[in-house]
Short mmCIF file of C-alpha atoms in Angstrom, two decimals:
data_model
loop_
_atom_site.label_atom_id
_atom_site.label_comp_id
_atom_site.label_asym_id
_atom_site.label_seq_id
_atom_site.Cartn_x
_atom_site.Cartn_y
_atom_site.Cartn_z
CA UNK X 27 114.67 98.28 100.44
CA UNK X 28 111.98 95.69 100.83
CA UNK X 29 108.24 95.50 100.37
CA UNK X 30 106.16 98.63 100.18
CA UNK X 31 107.47 101.89 101.58
CA UNK X 32 105.48 105.05 102.21
CA UNK X 33 106.62 108.59 102.92
CA UNK X 34 106.06 110.63 104.90
CA UNK X 35 104.96 108.50 107.86
CA UNK X 36 103.28 111.50 109.47
CA UNK X 37 101.93 114.66 107.90
CA UNK X 38 100.17 117.66 109.41
CA UNK X 39 98.69 120.14 106.98
CA UNK X 40 96.32 123.06 106.90
CA UNK X 41 93.22 123.10 104.77
CA UNK X 42 94.82 125.38 102.19
CA UNK X 43 98.05 123.41 101.82
CA UNK X 44 99.09 121.19 98.96
CA UNK X 45 101.05 118.07 99.84
CA UNK X 46 101.74 114.63 98.39
CA UNK X 47 102.02 111.13 99.78
CA UNK X 48 104.48 108.80 98.11
CA UNK X 49 104.49 105.03 97.83
CA UNK X 50 107.11 102.76 96.32
CA UNK X 51 106.95 99.00 95.92
CA UNK X 52 109.98 96.77 95.43
CA UNK X 53 108.08 93.54 94.80
CA UNK X 54 107.72 93.67 91.02
CA UNK X 55 103.94 93.83 91.30
CA UNK X 56 101.71 95.20 88.56
CA UNK X 57 98.93 96.72 90.65
CA UNK X 58 98.97 99.43 93.32
CA UNK X 59 96.27 100.76 95.62
CA UNK X 60 95.43 103.58 97.98
CA UNK X 61 93.31 102.72 101.02
CA UNK X 62 91.99 105.03 103.73
CA UNK X 63 91.61 103.94 107.33
CA UNK X 64 89.55 106.25 109.51
CA UNK X 65 88.95 105.71 113.19
CA UNK X 66 86.48 102.89 113.87
CA UNK X 67 85.78 102.33 110.17
CA UNK X 68 86.80 99.56 107.78
CA UNK X 69 89.61 100.05 105.34
CA UNK X 70 88.17 101.95 102.39
CA UNK X 71 89.51 101.45 98.89
CA UNK X 72 90.22 104.77 97.19
CA UNK X 73 92.10 104.06 93.96
CA UNK X 74 93.45 101.09 92.03
CA UNK X 75 96.08 101.12 89.31
CA UNK X 76 96.70 98.12 87.05
CA UNK X 77 99.79 98.40 84.85
CA UNK X 78 99.82 102.17 85.57
CA UNK X 79 96.22 102.60 84.42
CA UNK X 80 93.64 103.69 86.94
CA UNK X 81 90.91 101.08 87.03
CA UNK X 82 89.02 102.14 90.14
CA UNK X 83 88.08 105.47 91.60
CA UNK X 84 85.84 104.63 94.50
CA UNK X 85 83.84 107.89 94.57
CA UNK X 86 86.74 109.77 96.04
CA UNK X 87 86.49 113.60 96.20
CA UNK X 88 88.58 115.47 93.66
CA UNK X 89 90.71 117.02 96.41
CA UNK X 90 92.51 113.66 96.33
CA UNK X 91 94.42 113.20 93.09
CA UNK X 92 96.39 109.99 92.44
CA UNK X 93 99.33 109.63 90.11
CA UNK X 94 101.05 106.45 88.99
CA UNK X 95 104.08 107.30 86.80
CA UNK X 96 105.25 103.67 86.63
CA UNK X 97 104.37 100.31 88.12
CA UNK X 98 106.64 100.86 91.14
CA UNK X 99 105.54 104.32 92.26
CA UNK X 100 102.25 105.75 93.37
CA UNK X 101 101.46 109.22 94.63
CA UNK X 102 98.45 110.77 96.31
CA UNK X 103 98.30 114.51 95.80
CA UNK X 104 96.33 116.39 98.45
CA UNK X 105 94.86 119.87 98.18
CA UNK X 106 92.27 121.86 100.09
CA UNK X 107 91.55 118.97 102.42
CA UNK X 108 89.02 118.99 105.23
CA UNK X 109 89.58 118.01 108.88
CA UNK X 110 87.44 114.90 108.30
CA UNK X 111 90.08 113.72 105.81
CA UNK X 112 92.41 113.07 108.73
CA UNK X 113 93.14 109.35 108.63
CA UNK X 114 95.78 106.72 107.99
CA UNK X 115 96.43 106.38 104.26
CA UNK X 116 97.71 102.97 103.27
CA UNK X 117 99.36 102.04 100.02
CA UNK X 118 99.37 98.43 98.84
CA UNK X 119 100.53 96.41 95.89
CA UNK X 120 99.68 93.02 94.43
CA UNK X 121 100.33 90.86 91.43
CA UNK X 122 97.30 90.50 89.20
CA UNK X 123 97.05 87.58 86.79
CA UNK X 124 94.69 87.73 83.83
CA UNK X 125 91.43 85.97 84.61
CA UNK X 126 92.12 85.83 88.34
CA UNK X 127 90.67 87.84 91.14
CA UNK X 128 92.74 89.79 93.59
CA UNK X 129 95.00 87.80 95.84
CA UNK X 130 97.29 88.90 98.58
CA UNK X 131 97.85 92.60 99.08
CA UNK X 132 101.13 93.82 100.50
CA UNK X 133 100.69 96.99 102.51
CA UNK X 134 103.02 99.79 103.41
CA UNK X 135 103.18 101.13 106.95
CA UNK X 136 100.86 104.00 106.15
CA UNK X 137 100.99 107.79 106.23
CA UNK X 138 99.18 109.31 109.21
CA UNK X 139 97.55 112.52 107.96
CA UNK X 140 96.18 115.25 110.21
CA UNK X 141 94.31 118.14 108.65
CA UNK X 142 93.99 121.19 110.86
CA UNK N 18 76.01 99.12 103.91
CA UNK N 19 78.99 97.05 105.00
CA UNK N 20 79.36 93.85 103.01
CA UNK N 21 81.95 92.43 105.40
CA UNK N 22 81.34 92.74 109.12
CA UNK N 23 83.34 91.90 112.19
CA UNK N 24 80.86 92.34 114.97
CA UNK N 25 83.31 92.04 117.84
CA UNK N 26 85.52 95.11 118.06
CA UNK N 27 87.73 93.46 120.67
CA UNK N 28 88.57 90.08 122.17
CA UNK N 29 90.65 89.19 125.21
CA UNK N 30 92.13 85.70 125.60
CA UNK N 31 94.53 84.04 128.02
CA UNK N 32 97.87 82.86 126.67
CA UNK N 33 97.73 79.23 125.58
CA UNK N 34 94.00 79.27 124.96
CA UNK N 35 92.18 79.41 121.65
CA UNK N 36 91.30 82.73 120.02
CA UNK N 37 88.30 82.73 117.69
CA UNK N 38 87.70 85.75 115.50
CA UNK N 39 84.51 85.94 113.49
CA UNK N 40 83.52 87.56 110.24
CA UNK N 41 80.22 87.71 108.38
CA UNK N 42 79.57 88.76 104.80
CA UNK N 43 76.49 89.54 102.78
CA UNK N 44 77.66 89.39 99.17
CA UNK N 45 77.16 85.88 97.77
CA UNK N 46 79.55 86.71 94.91
CA UNK N 47 82.52 86.72 97.28
CA UNK N 48 84.59 83.61 96.66
CA UNK N 49 87.96 84.33 98.20
CA UNK N 50 88.59 85.39 101.78
CA UNK N 51 91.66 86.64 103.57
CA UNK N 52 92.73 87.54 107.08
CA UNK N 53 95.18 90.34 107.75
CA UNK N 54 96.94 91.22 110.97
CA UNK N 55 97.92 94.76 111.91
CA UNK N 56 100.26 95.93 114.64
CA UNK N 57 100.24 99.59 115.74
CA UNK N 58 102.23 101.89 113.45
CA UNK N 59 102.54 99.15 110.81
CA UNK N 60 100.57 98.27 107.72
CA UNK N 61 98.36 95.17 107.63
CA UNK N 62 100.16 91.93 106.81
CA UNK N 63 98.63 88.91 105.15
CA UNK N 64 97.97 86.00 107.46
CA UNK N 65 95.92 83.30 105.79
CA UNK N 66 93.32 82.90 103.05
CA UNK N 67 90.64 80.49 101.90
CA UNK N 68 88.88 79.90 98.61
CA UNK N 69 85.15 79.21 98.55
CA UNK N 70 85.79 75.71 97.21
CA UNK N 71 87.18 74.82 100.62
CA UNK N 72 85.73 74.96 104.11
CA UNK N 73 88.98 74.89 106.03
CA UNK N 74 92.56 76.02 105.58
CA UNK N 75 95.27 75.51 108.14
CA UNK N 76 98.69 77.09 108.52
CA UNK N 77 100.51 76.30 111.73
CA UNK N 78 98.62 77.79 114.67
CA UNK N 79 96.16 79.53 112.36
CA UNK N 80 93.07 77.91 110.85
CA UNK N 81 90.35 79.61 108.86
CA UNK N 82 86.91 78.04 108.57
CA UNK N 83 84.36 79.00 105.95
CA UNK N 84 80.63 78.33 106.19
CA UNK N 85 79.21 79.42 102.84
CA UNK N 86 75.60 78.72 103.69
CA UNK N 87 75.85 80.98 106.73
CA UNK N 88 78.13 83.47 104.93
CA UNK N 89 80.44 83.24 107.89
CA UNK N 90 84.13 82.69 108.37
CA UNK N 91 86.26 82.44 111.44
CA UNK N 92 89.93 82.51 112.30
CA UNK N 93 91.16 80.20 115.03
CA UNK N 94 94.50 80.76 116.71
CA UNK N 95 95.70 78.00 118.96
CA UNK N 96 97.58 78.23 121.18
CA UNK N 97 97.34 82.01 121.47
CA UNK N 98 100.54 83.89 122.26
CA UNK N 99 101.08 87.44 123.55
CA UNK N 100 102.72 88.31 120.21
CA UNK N 101 99.39 87.60 118.52
CA UNK N 102 97.97 90.74 120.13
CA UNK N 103 97.01 92.92 117.16
CA UNK N 104 94.03 94.04 115.10
CA UNK N 105 92.75 91.36 112.73
CA UNK N 106 90.94 92.29 109.53
CA UNK N 107 88.78 89.98 107.49
CA UNK N 108 88.62 90.71 103.73
CA UNK N 109 86.72 89.30 100.79
CA UNK N 110 87.09 89.28 97.05
CA UNK N 111 84.44 88.76 94.41
CA UNK N 112 86.50 86.53 92.13
CA UNK N 113 87.45 86.96 88.45
CA UNK N 114 84.71 89.44 87.64
CA UNK N 115 85.35 91.74 90.55
CA UNK N 116 88.64 93.04 89.37
CA UNK N 117 91.29 93.48 91.99
CA UNK N 118 89.19 94.81 94.82
CA UNK N 119 89.14 93.61 98.39
CA UNK N 120 86.37 94.55 100.78
CA UNK N 121 87.50 94.75 104.39
CA UNK N 122 85.72 94.36 107.70
CA UNK N 123 86.16 96.84 110.52
CA UNK N 124 88.68 94.74 112.41
CA UNK N 125 88.81 92.98 115.78
CA UNK N 126 91.43 93.89 118.35
CA UNK N 127 92.83 90.75 119.95
CA UNK N 128 94.59 90.98 123.30
CA UNK N 129 96.40 87.87 124.52
CA UNK N 130 97.22 88.09 128.21
CA UNK N 131 100.33 86.35 129.58
#
């Protein structure tokens, strides 16, 4: 296993379903992220975890619930989503050094979500 | 309001020629800039970066130029190759006080024709 892996790669769900996206990083990084990429829009930061602690929640609706049980795993729990939530959800990781800004992010291949 | 903008959604270039991708930003606190490349069905991959203390950074066929006064950066690819065809994202970071957040542009799709 290398880099950042995401499962599932594709997910179709109804608005009443509950599902989860999983991300695992094998790079020894201490920060993990969820980004959303909608059609014709920039990548939008959703959540940031530093050392398993959530440090950013970028005004994301509560129907998206992140979980970071350890520095290598990140989940995004989904419930009662709307069709407009259909997008590519990208997980990323990076190494954060005290006193430094963010450097290079390593992205997974993404989970393509379709909400019917 | 988008703080990082890539005003050209697409660019078509002949193989062997130079590709120039542009990016503008509005936040004067940004001090570190990155370019990412994304192929279909893959996540973005890091390409090249530049700190605001520099105005140029070169890595093989890729060169990034930063014009702080104009709040503008560009990525030059020369010579362009068909394998460079991808979506290119510009991203910016606000430095030590901005935590670990990157702000991305909307991307430019580059097509290099053989």
